Coordinates of C-alpha atoms in Angstrom, one line a residue:
M1 CA -163.7 47.0 -57.5
T2 CA -167.1 48.8 -57.2
E3 CA -167.4 52.5 -56.5
Q4 CA -168.8 51.8 -53.1
N5 CA -165.8 49.7 -52.3
V6 CA -163.5 52.4 -53.5
N7 CA -165.2 55.0 -51.3
E8 CA -165.1 52.6 -48.4
D9 CA -161.4 52.3 -48.9
K10 CA -160.8 56.0 -49.0
T11 CA -163.0 56.5 -45.9
V12 CA -160.8 54.0 -44.1
D13 CA -157.7 55.8 -45.1
L14 CA -159.1 59.1 -44.1
N15 CA -160.3 57.7 -40.8
N16 CA -156.9 56.3 -40.1
A17 CA -155.3 59.6 -40.9
N18 CA -157.8 61.4 -38.6
E19 CA -156.9 59.0 -35.9
D20 CA -153.2 59.7 -36.4
A21 CA -153.9 63.4 -36.3
V22 CA -155.9 63.1 -33.1
K23 CA -153.1 61.2 -31.5
M24 CA -150.6 63.9 -32.6
E25 CA -152.8 66.6 -31.3
V26 CA -153.1 64.9 -28.0
S27 CA -149.4 64.3 -27.8
N28 CA -148.8 68.0 -28.5
E29 CA -151.2 69.0 -25.8
V30 CA -149.5 66.8 -23.3
E31 CA -146.0 68.2 -24.2
V32 CA -147.1 71.7 -23.8
K33 CA -148.5 71.0 -20.4
V34 CA -145.3 69.3 -19.4
D35 CA -143.3 72.3 -20.5
E36 CA -145.5 74.7 -18.7
Q37 CA -145.8 72.8 -15.4
P38 CA -143.4 70.6 -13.5
I39 CA -144.3 66.9 -13.4
A40 CA -145.4 65.8 -10.0
S41 CA -147.3 62.8 -8.6
D42 CA -150.4 65.0 -7.9
V43 CA -150.8 66.5 -11.4
A44 CA -154.0 65.2 -13.0
M45 CA -153.9 63.7 -16.5
P46 CA -156.5 64.9 -19.1
S47 CA -160.0 63.4 -18.7
I48 CA -161.7 61.2 -21.3
D49 CA -164.4 63.8 -21.9
Y50 CA -161.7 66.4 -22.6
L51 CA -160.1 64.1 -25.2
D52 CA -163.5 63.3 -26.9
K53 CA -164.2 67.0 -27.1
K54 CA -160.8 67.6 -28.8
I55 CA -161.5 64.8 -31.3
L56 CA -164.8 66.4 -32.3
E57 CA -163.2 69.8 -32.8
M58 CA -160.5 68.5 -35.1
K59 CA -160.7 69.2 -38.8
T60 CA -160.7 66.4 -41.4
I61 CA -158.2 66.9 -44.2
N62 CA -157.7 65.1 -47.5
F63 CA -154.5 63.7 -49.0
D64 CA -153.7 66.9 -51.1
E65 CA -153.9 69.1 -48.0
L66 CA -151.7 66.7 -46.1
G67 CA -149.0 67.0 -48.8
D68 CA -149.0 70.8 -48.7
Y69 CA -148.7 70.7 -44.9
Q70 CA -145.7 68.3 -45.1
E71 CA -144.0 70.5 -47.7
S72 CA -144.4 73.6 -45.6
R73 CA -142.9 71.8 -42.6
N74 CA -139.8 70.7 -44.7
I75 CA -139.2 74.3 -45.8
D76 CA -139.4 75.6 -42.2
E77 CA -137.1 72.9 -40.9
S78 CA -134.6 73.7 -43.7
I79 CA -134.5 77.3 -42.6
Y80 CA -134.0 76.3 -39.0
D81 CA -131.2 73.9 -39.9
N82 CA -129.3 76.6 -41.9
T83 CA -129.6 79.1 -39.0
V84 CA -128.2 76.5 -36.6
L85 CA -125.2 75.9 -38.9
D86 CA -124.3 79.5 -39.3
I87 CA -124.6 80.5 -35.6
K88 CA -122.2 78.2 -33.8
Q89 CA -119.8 78.9 -30.9
N90 CA -116.1 79.3 -31.6
R91 CA -116.4 80.3 -35.2
I92 CA -116.0 83.5 -37.3
V93 CA -119.2 85.1 -38.8
E94 CA -120.1 88.4 -40.4
G95 CA -122.2 90.9 -38.5
T96 CA -123.5 94.5 -38.7
V97 CA -122.7 97.2 -36.2
I98 CA -126.1 98.3 -34.7
N99 CA -125.1 100.3 -31.7
I100 CA -122.0 102.0 -30.2
T101 CA -121.7 102.8 -26.5
D102 CA -118.9 104.2 -24.3
K103 CA -117.6 100.7 -23.5
C104 CA -119.0 98.3 -26.1
I105 CA -120.0 97.9 -29.7
F106 CA -123.1 95.8 -30.4
V107 CA -123.2 93.6 -33.5
D108 CA -126.2 91.8 -35.1
I109 CA -125.2 88.5 -36.5
G110 CA -128.7 87.2 -37.1
F111 CA -129.1 85.5 -33.8
K112 CA -131.9 85.9 -31.3
S113 CA -130.0 88.7 -29.6
E114 CA -127.1 91.1 -30.4
G115 CA -123.6 90.3 -29.4
M116 CA -121.3 92.8 -27.7
I117 CA -117.6 93.5 -28.1
P118 CA -115.4 95.6 -25.8
K119 CA -114.2 98.8 -27.5
D120 CA -110.6 98.1 -26.6
E121 CA -110.5 95.2 -29.0
F122 CA -110.7 97.6 -32.0
S123 CA -107.6 99.3 -33.3
E124 CA -109.9 101.4 -35.6
M125 CA -113.5 102.2 -34.5
P126 CA -116.2 101.1 -36.9
N127 CA -119.3 103.1 -37.9
L128 CA -123.0 102.2 -37.5
N129 CA -124.1 99.7 -40.2
D130 CA -120.5 98.6 -41.0
T131 CA -120.2 94.9 -41.7
I132 CA -117.3 93.3 -39.8
K133 CA -116.1 89.8 -39.1
V134 CA -116.4 88.7 -35.5
Y135 CA -115.6 85.6 -33.5
I136 CA -118.4 83.9 -31.4
K137 CA -116.9 83.3 -28.0
S138 CA -120.0 82.5 -25.9
F139 CA -123.8 82.4 -26.4
E140 CA -124.2 83.4 -22.8
D141 CA -121.7 84.5 -20.2
S142 CA -122.2 84.6 -16.4
K143 CA -124.4 87.7 -16.8
G144 CA -126.4 86.3 -19.7
N145 CA -124.7 88.4 -22.4
F146 CA -124.0 87.1 -25.9
I147 CA -120.2 87.6 -26.3
L148 CA -118.3 88.3 -29.5
S149 CA -114.6 89.1 -30.2
K150 CA -113.0 91.2 -32.8
Q151 CA -109.4 90.5 -31.8
K152 CA -110.0 86.7 -31.9
A153 CA -111.6 87.0 -35.3
D154 CA -108.6 89.1 -36.6
F155 CA -106.2 86.6 -35.1
E156 CA -107.9 83.5 -36.6
I157 CA -108.1 85.2 -40.0
K158 CA -104.4 86.1 -39.8
W159 CA -103.4 82.7 -38.5
N160 CA -105.1 81.0 -41.4
E161 CA -103.4 83.3 -43.8
I162 CA -100.0 82.5 -42.2
R163 CA -100.8 78.8 -42.3
E164 CA -101.4 79.0 -46.0
I165 CA -98.1 80.9 -46.5
F166 CA -96.3 78.3 -44.6
D167 CA -97.9 75.4 -46.5
N168 CA -96.9 77.1 -49.8
D169 CA -93.4 77.9 -48.6
G170 CA -94.0 81.6 -49.1
L171 CA -92.7 84.7 -47.5
I172 CA -94.4 87.0 -45.0
K173 CA -93.8 90.6 -44.3
G174 CA -93.3 91.7 -40.7
K175 CA -91.9 94.3 -38.4
I176 CA -89.3 93.7 -35.7
I177 CA -90.7 95.4 -32.6
K178 CA -88.5 94.4 -29.6
R179 CA -85.7 92.3 -28.3
I180 CA -86.1 89.3 -26.0
K181 CA -83.8 86.6 -24.7
G182 CA -82.4 84.6 -27.6
G183 CA -83.7 86.9 -30.4
M184 CA -86.4 89.3 -31.5
V185 CA -90.2 89.6 -31.6
V186 CA -91.7 90.2 -35.0
E187 CA -95.1 91.7 -35.5
L188 CA -97.1 89.9 -38.3
G189 CA -100.3 92.0 -38.0
V190 CA -102.2 90.7 -35.0
V191 CA -99.9 87.7 -34.7
Q192 CA -96.4 87.7 -33.3
G193 CA -93.5 85.5 -34.4
F194 CA -90.1 84.8 -32.9
L195 CA -86.9 85.6 -34.8
P196 CA -83.8 83.8 -33.2
G197 CA -80.7 85.9 -33.0
S198 CA -78.9 83.4 -35.2
Q199 CA -81.4 83.9 -38.0
I200 CA -81.2 87.7 -38.2
E201 CA -78.1 88.0 -40.4
I202 CA -75.8 85.6 -42.3
Y203 CA -73.1 86.7 -39.9
S204 CA -72.9 87.0 -36.1
V205 CA -74.8 90.0 -34.7
T206 CA -73.6 92.0 -31.7
D207 CA -75.9 95.1 -31.9
F208 CA -79.5 93.8 -31.9
D209 CA -81.1 97.1 -31.1
K210 CA -80.4 98.5 -34.6
Y211 CA -82.9 96.0 -36.0
I212 CA -85.8 97.3 -34.0
N213 CA -88.6 98.8 -36.2
M214 CA -87.1 97.2 -39.3
E215 CA -89.7 96.0 -41.7
C216 CA -88.8 93.2 -44.1
D217 CA -89.7 89.8 -45.5
F218 CA -89.3 86.6 -43.5
K219 CA -89.4 82.9 -44.1
I220 CA -91.5 80.8 -41.8
V221 CA -89.3 77.9 -40.6
K222 CA -91.6 76.6 -37.9
F223 CA -95.4 76.7 -37.6
N224 CA -96.8 75.0 -34.4
E225 CA -100.6 74.8 -34.6
V226 CA -101.1 73.6 -31.1
R227 CA -98.9 76.1 -29.3
K228 CA -99.6 78.9 -31.7
N229 CA -95.9 79.3 -32.1
I230 CA -94.2 80.8 -35.2
V231 CA -90.4 80.8 -35.8
L232 CA -89.1 83.1 -38.5
S233 CA -85.8 83.5 -40.4
R234 CA -84.3 86.4 -42.3
K235 CA -81.0 84.6 -42.7
E236 CA -82.4 82.1 -45.1
L237 CA -83.6 84.8 -47.5
L238 CA -80.2 86.5 -47.3
N239 CA -78.5 83.2 -48.0
D240 CA -80.6 82.7 -51.1
E241 CA -79.7 86.2 -52.3
M242 CA -76.1 85.8 -51.4
T243 CA -75.8 82.6 -53.4
E244 CA -76.5 84.4 -56.6
K245 CA -74.2 87.3 -55.7
R246 CA -71.4 85.0 -54.7
Q247 CA -71.4 83.2 -58.0
E248 CA -71.5 86.5 -59.8
I249 CA -68.6 87.9 -57.8
L250 CA -66.5 84.7 -58.1
N251 CA -66.9 84.6 -61.8
Q252 CA -65.5 88.2 -62.0
M253 CA -62.7 87.7 -59.4
E254 CA -59.0 87.7 -60.1
V255 CA -55.9 87.5 -57.9
G256 CA -54.6 90.9 -57.3
M257 CA -57.9 92.7 -57.5
V258 CA -58.5 95.5 -54.9
L259 CA -62.0 95.4 -53.4
E260 CA -63.9 97.4 -50.8
G261 CA -65.6 95.5 -48.0
V262 CA -67.0 95.8 -44.5
V263 CA -65.5 94.1 -41.5
K264 CA -68.2 91.6 -40.7
N265 CA -66.6 89.5 -37.8
I266 CA -63.3 89.6 -35.9
T267 CA -61.7 86.5 -34.4
E268 CA -58.4 85.7 -32.8
F269 CA -56.9 84.6 -36.1
G270 CA -58.2 87.3 -38.4
A271 CA -61.4 89.0 -39.7
F272 CA -64.1 88.2 -42.2
I273 CA -64.8 90.9 -44.7
D274 CA -68.2 91.2 -46.5
L275 CA -67.5 91.9 -50.1
G276 CA -71.1 92.6 -51.0
G277 CA -72.5 89.1 -51.1
I278 CA -69.5 86.9 -50.3
D279 CA -67.1 86.8 -47.3
G280 CA -63.3 86.7 -47.5
L281 CA -60.8 85.9 -44.8
L282 CA -58.3 88.5 -43.8
H283 CA -55.7 86.6 -41.8
I284 CA -54.0 88.4 -38.9
T285 CA -50.6 88.0 -40.6
D286 CA -52.0 89.8 -43.7
I287 CA -53.4 92.9 -41.9
T288 CA -50.1 94.7 -41.4
W289 CA -46.4 94.2 -42.1
G290 CA -45.9 94.9 -38.4
R291 CA -46.6 92.8 -35.3
I292 CA -50.1 92.8 -33.8
N293 CA -51.6 90.5 -31.1
H294 CA -55.2 90.9 -32.2
P295 CA -56.9 92.1 -35.4
S296 CA -58.9 94.7 -33.3
E297 CA -55.6 96.6 -32.9
K298 CA -55.9 97.7 -36.6
I299 CA -59.5 97.2 -37.7
N300 CA -63.0 97.6 -36.1
L301 CA -66.3 95.8 -36.6
G302 CA -68.4 97.5 -39.3
E303 CA -65.5 99.4 -40.7
K304 CA -65.1 99.8 -44.4
V305 CA -61.7 98.6 -45.6
E306 CA -59.8 98.1 -48.9
V307 CA -58.4 94.6 -49.4
K308 CA -56.5 92.8 -52.0
V309 CA -57.4 89.3 -53.3
I310 CA -54.5 87.0 -52.5
D311 CA -56.1 83.8 -53.5
F312 CA -59.6 82.3 -54.1
D313 CA -61.2 78.9 -54.6
V314 CA -64.4 78.9 -56.7
K315 CA -65.3 75.3 -55.9
N316 CA -65.1 75.7 -52.1
V317 CA -66.1 79.4 -52.2
K318 CA -63.0 80.6 -50.2
I319 CA -61.3 83.9 -50.6
S320 CA -58.1 85.0 -49.0
L321 CA -57.6 88.7 -48.6
G322 CA -54.8 91.0 -47.5
M323 CA -54.4 94.6 -46.4
K324 CA -50.6 94.8 -46.0
Q325 CA -50.3 93.8 -49.7
L326 CA -51.6 97.3 -50.6
Q327 CA -48.3 98.7 -49.3
D328 CA -44.7 98.1 -50.3
D329 CA -42.9 95.4 -48.4
P330 CA -40.6 97.3 -46.0
W331 CA -38.0 94.5 -46.3
A332 CA -37.5 95.2 -50.1
D333 CA -34.7 97.7 -49.6
I334 CA -33.8 96.9 -46.0
D335 CA -30.1 96.7 -46.7
K336 CA -30.1 100.4 -47.7
K337 CA -31.8 101.6 -44.6
Y338 CA -30.2 99.4 -42.0
S339 CA -26.6 98.5 -42.8
V340 CA -24.4 96.4 -40.5
G341 CA -22.8 98.6 -37.8
S342 CA -25.3 101.4 -38.1
M343 CA -27.0 102.8 -35.0
V344 CA -30.8 102.5 -34.9
K345 CA -33.6 103.5 -32.5
G346 CA -36.8 101.6 -31.9
K347 CA -39.6 100.7 -29.5
V348 CA -39.7 97.5 -27.4
V349 CA -42.7 95.4 -28.6
N350 CA -42.0 92.0 -27.0
L351 CA -40.0 90.5 -24.2
M352 CA -38.9 86.9 -24.3
N353 CA -36.6 84.7 -22.1
Y354 CA -33.9 84.9 -24.7
G355 CA -34.1 88.6 -25.6
L356 CA -36.4 91.4 -26.8
F357 CA -37.8 92.5 -30.1
L358 CA -37.3 96.1 -31.1
Q359 CA -39.6 97.7 -33.7
L360 CA -37.6 99.9 -36.0
E361 CA -40.7 100.8 -38.2
E362 CA -44.0 99.3 -39.3
G363 CA -43.1 95.7 -40.2
I364 CA -39.5 95.9 -39.3
E365 CA -38.3 94.3 -36.0
G366 CA -34.9 93.3 -34.8
L367 CA -33.9 90.9 -32.1
I368 CA -31.6 92.0 -29.2
H369 CA -30.4 88.8 -27.7
I370 CA -29.9 88.8 -23.9
S371 CA -26.2 88.2 -24.4
E372 CA -26.0 91.4 -26.5
M373 CA -27.4 93.7 -23.8
S374 CA -24.4 94.1 -21.5
W375 CA -20.6 93.4 -21.7
T376 CA -20.4 92.7 -18.0
K377 CA -23.8 92.2 -16.4
H378 CA -25.4 88.8 -16.0
I379 CA -29.0 89.4 -17.1
K380 CA -31.5 86.7 -16.2
H381 CA -34.4 88.2 -18.2
P382 CA -34.8 91.3 -20.4
S383 CA -37.7 92.5 -18.2
D384 CA -35.1 93.1 -15.4
I385 CA -33.9 96.1 -17.4
Y386 CA -36.5 96.9 -20.1
A387 CA -40.3 97.2 -20.4
I388 CA -42.8 97.2 -23.3
N389 CA -42.8 100.5 -25.3
D390 CA -39.4 101.6 -24.0
E391 CA -37.3 103.6 -26.5
V392 CA -34.0 101.8 -27.0
E393 CA -30.9 102.6 -29.1
A394 CA -29.0 99.7 -30.6
S395 CA -26.5 98.7 -33.2
V396 CA -27.1 96.5 -36.3
I397 CA -25.0 93.3 -35.8
S398 CA -26.2 91.3 -38.8
L399 CA -28.9 91.4 -41.5
D400 CA -30.6 88.5 -43.4
Q401 CA -33.0 90.0 -46.0
D402 CA -34.2 86.6 -47.3
K403 CA -35.2 85.4 -43.8
K404 CA -36.3 88.9 -42.8
K405 CA -34.1 88.9 -39.7
I406 CA -32.1 91.6 -38.0
A407 CA -29.7 91.0 -35.1
L408 CA -29.2 94.0 -32.9
G409 CA -27.0 94.8 -29.9
I410 CA -27.0 97.4 -27.1
K411 CA -23.6 96.7 -25.6
Q412 CA -21.9 97.5 -28.9
L413 CA -22.7 101.1 -28.3
L414 CA -20.7 101.0 -25.0
E415 CA -17.0 100.6 -24.3
N416 CA -16.1 97.0 -23.8
P417 CA -14.3 96.9 -20.3
W418 CA -13.0 93.4 -21.1
E419 CA -10.8 94.8 -23.9
T420 CA -8.6 96.6 -21.3
I421 CA -9.2 94.2 -18.4
E422 CA -5.7 92.8 -18.5
N423 CA -4.2 96.2 -18.2
K424 CA -6.5 97.3 -15.5
Y425 CA -6.3 94.1 -13.4
P426 CA -2.8 92.5 -13.8
I427 CA -2.1 89.2 -12.3
G428 CA -0.7 89.4 -8.7
T429 CA -2.3 92.8 -8.0
T430 CA -4.5 93.3 -5.0
H431 CA -7.9 95.0 -5.2
S432 CA -10.9 95.6 -3.0
G433 CA -14.3 94.2 -3.9
T434 CA -17.8 93.3 -2.6
V435 CA -19.1 89.8 -2.1
K436 CA -22.1 89.8 -4.5
H437 CA -23.1 86.2 -5.1
F438 CA -22.5 82.7 -3.7
T439 CA -22.3 79.4 -5.6
Q440 CA -21.4 75.9 -4.4
Y441 CA -17.9 76.2 -5.7
G442 CA -17.1 79.8 -4.7
A443 CA -18.2 83.5 -4.5
F444 CA -18.3 86.3 -7.0
V445 CA -16.6 89.5 -5.9
E446 CA -17.5 92.7 -7.8
L447 CA -14.4 94.8 -8.4
E448 CA -16.4 97.5 -10.4
E449 CA -19.8 97.6 -11.9
G450 CA -20.1 94.7 -14.3
I451 CA -16.7 93.3 -13.5
D452 CA -16.8 90.3 -11.2
G453 CA -14.0 88.0 -10.1
L454 CA -14.5 84.4 -9.1
L455 CA -13.2 83.5 -5.7
H456 CA -13.0 79.7 -5.7
I457 CA -13.4 77.8 -2.3
S458 CA -9.9 76.4 -2.7
D459 CA -8.5 79.9 -2.8
I460 CA -10.1 81.2 0.3
S461 CA -7.8 79.7 3.0
W462 CA -4.4 77.9 3.1
T463 CA -5.2 75.9 6.2
K464 CA -9.0 75.5 6.4
L465 CA -10.9 73.0 4.3
V466 CA -13.9 75.2 3.2
K467 CA -17.0 73.4 1.9
H468 CA -19.0 76.5 1.1
P469 CA -18.1 80.2 0.9
N470 CA -20.7 81.2 3.4
E471 CA -18.6 79.5 6.1
M472 CA -16.1 82.4 5.6
F473 CA -18.1 85.4 4.2
S474 CA -21.5 87.1 4.1
L475 CA -23.1 88.8 1.1
G476 CA -22.1 92.4 1.0
D477 CA -18.8 91.9 2.8
K478 CA -16.0 94.2 1.7
I479 CA -12.8 92.1 1.2
D480 CA -9.4 92.3 -0.4
V481 CA -8.5 89.8 -3.1
K482 CA -5.5 89.1 -5.3
I483 CA -5.8 88.7 -9.1
L484 CA -4.9 85.1 -9.9
E485 CA -6.1 84.9 -13.5
V486 CA -7.4 87.3 -16.2
S487 CA -8.4 86.9 -19.8
S488 CA -10.0 89.5 -22.0
E489 CA -10.6 86.9 -24.8
E490 CA -12.4 84.4 -22.5
R491 CA -13.7 87.2 -20.2
K492 CA -12.4 85.5 -17.1
L493 CA -11.2 87.0 -13.9
G494 CA -10.0 84.7 -11.0
V495 CA -9.2 86.0 -7.5
G496 CA -8.1 84.6 -4.2
T497 CA -7.9 85.7 -0.5
K498 CA -5.4 83.1 0.8
Q499 CA -2.8 84.4 -1.6
L500 CA -2.8 87.7 0.3
E501 CA -0.5 86.0 2.8
E502 CA 2.2 83.3 2.7
D503 CA 1.3 79.7 3.0
P504 CA 2.1 78.8 6.6
L505 CA 2.8 75.2 5.7
S506 CA 5.5 76.3 3.3
K507 CA 8.0 76.9 6.1
Y508 CA 7.8 73.4 7.5
S509 CA 9.4 70.2 6.1
S510 CA 9.3 66.5 6.9
G511 CA 11.4 65.6 10.0
D512 CA 10.9 69.0 11.7
Q513 CA 9.9 69.0 15.3
V514 CA 7.1 71.4 16.3
K515 CA 5.1 72.4 19.4
A516 CA 1.5 71.2 18.9
K517 CA -1.5 71.5 21.1
L518 CA -3.9 68.6 21.3
V519 CA -7.5 69.8 20.4
K520 CA -9.4 66.5 19.8
I521 CA -9.1 62.8 20.6
L522 CA -10.7 60.9 17.7
D523 CA -11.1 57.2 17.0
K524 CA -9.0 57.6 13.9
G525 CA -6.2 59.6 15.7
L526 CA -5.2 62.6 17.7
M527 CA -5.8 66.1 16.2
F528 CA -3.3 68.9 17.0
E529 CA -3.0 72.6 16.2
V530 CA 0.2 74.3 15.2
D531 CA 0.7 78.1 15.3
N532 CA -3.0 78.5 16.0
S533 CA -3.9 77.8 12.3
I534 CA -2.3 74.6 11.1
E535 CA -3.9 71.2 11.8
G536 CA -1.7 68.2 12.6
L537 CA -2.8 64.6 12.8
L538 CA -1.3 61.6 14.6
S539 CA -3.0 58.7 12.9
F540 CA -4.0 55.5 14.6
N541 CA -3.7 53.5 11.4
D542 CA -1.6 50.4 11.6
L543 CA -1.9 50.4 15.4
D544 CA -3.5 47.6 17.4
E545 CA -6.4 48.3 19.8
D546 CA -4.3 48.2 23.0
T547 CA -1.7 50.7 21.7
R548 CA -4.6 53.0 20.6
E549 CA -6.1 52.9 24.1
N550 CA -2.7 53.5 25.8
L551 CA -2.1 56.5 23.5
K552 CA -5.5 58.0 24.3
K553 CA -4.7 57.7 28.0
G554 CA -1.2 59.2 27.6
Y555 CA -2.4 62.5 26.0
S556 CA -4.6 65.2 27.4
V557 CA -6.7 67.8 25.4
D558 CA -5.3 71.4 25.5
D559 CA -1.8 70.2 26.5
E560 CA 1.2 70.9 24.2
Y561 CA 3.5 68.2 22.9
N562 CA 6.7 68.0 20.9
M563 CA 5.7 66.3 17.6
T564 CA 7.7 65.2 14.6
I565 CA 6.4 66.1 11.1
K566 CA 6.1 62.9 9.0
E567 CA 4.8 64.8 5.9
I568 CA 3.0 67.9 4.7
N569 CA -0.3 67.2 3.0
S570 CA -1.2 70.3 1.0
S571 CA -4.5 69.0 -0.4
M572 CA -5.8 68.3 3.1
K573 CA -4.0 71.4 4.4
K574 CA -2.5 69.3 7.3
M575 CA 0.7 68.1 8.9
I576 CA 1.0 64.3 9.5
F577 CA 2.9 63.5 12.6
S578 CA 5.0 60.4 13.2
F579 CA 4.5 58.1 16.2
D580 CA 7.3 57.3 18.7
S581 CA 6.1 54.8 21.2
E582 CA 9.0 55.2 23.5
S583 CA 8.6 58.8 24.4
I584 CA 5.7 61.1 25.0
D585 CA 7.3 64.5 25.6
K586 CA 5.2 67.4 26.9

């Protein structure tokens, strides 16, 4: 290729480049005008003369100059891109404090304008030119201000730190600041976490207020990124510590050891004692030799107590403890203190249907059966006479040291009226009494306090067939009775009222004729009355219907007739009359 040709080629390239430059310049001019003025239908486009003039004013550049120009553009664009990357909304950046006013602090973060932060977001006021981390909330608020946040930056920084601790299964230090429903609020710097009540201690907590302002390590058991929710646990850390302590304590433990512990929890069946890393069960029956209804009667929550190791299981980590075992068993020499026949004094601690329990000393109780309370009184329930905490004297009836049982009696301290009952109430003697109680078969008549005699319904009247004693008496009636039966051994006393007079039937015999008044005409016969007290019956048995009707017509009620006694029926307390069809004698 000739030199001329080469020059021609270069000229072509340069011309092409110039044309491109012209086009770019024109384009720029148009863009500027569009930015400065709104586009409208009546806006005039640049004229051809104007464009020609611009083309003539443009400078021609060579390839080397074009390369330098392009490089400078690349550098400028790089700086611009970096600035855009650093200054973005909703991210944390570093800035310099450049001004402090009464309400706000202004921070330069390298943006076109300074950002401002309310003073109340700072726990500690910064100084001018201090470098601080801030959070870009908004490039422009409703008033055109560039808004930053110190609190949001602190929160995000702390949140990221907590996330890293959670991911690495680490521990975080915090301060319990207040109590809320279900647990406590823990301050973790600018972030707050929730500590459930069940995760405060390895045992049940009743006094939550004592944990307020406590600073300690916590384990993060739940980290919710979306809800910004953190759940903590102190119990898990304590459990890890306790595991080592438990093993150490169990390896050194022996049955019979005396240890000091703290009452950690109280239940109906006993109490759990914290032995410094491991819990033992103190059963209610091992708290005292005496009787208690609840462990709280002897021990309190949080109280320091001495206990004895009764038994333990290394595999299942179970320890049985006792308090009463630290004292001598009161039953060891019981026979020396409470011999049979001796009189004792104690306090009523329990009332049952069958008797009461009398506490003679701590761990020693005796039973007074209901039958041993009185020689004469019929006691339905011990509460009719005694109450809890009553002081009662009794006598030792029997003692079983192996079974740890003592039988006591109250009546043994009193004279037994039944021992002299036969002398005091001989058979055949008459005494006055009070009707105290009815039964279906008779009435009880009290002759003296505690001494009742049974008046059977068959012994109430010679002539009346009594079905219930209330037909003849009322409760509280004063009556005379005759002693029919008495036995001190069987403690029986039988009395009667009909025996106070002679049996009116005894003076009559079969074949006797008596005056009888007709009182009733019945289908089965005619009913008469003799001597105003004895019933007599003329039976219609073995008579035909016509004869019965004639007899009914021949007799009139309230008239008296001469009747012949056929027989005396003592069980029915009646006379049975014979029938003479030939004579009806008034």
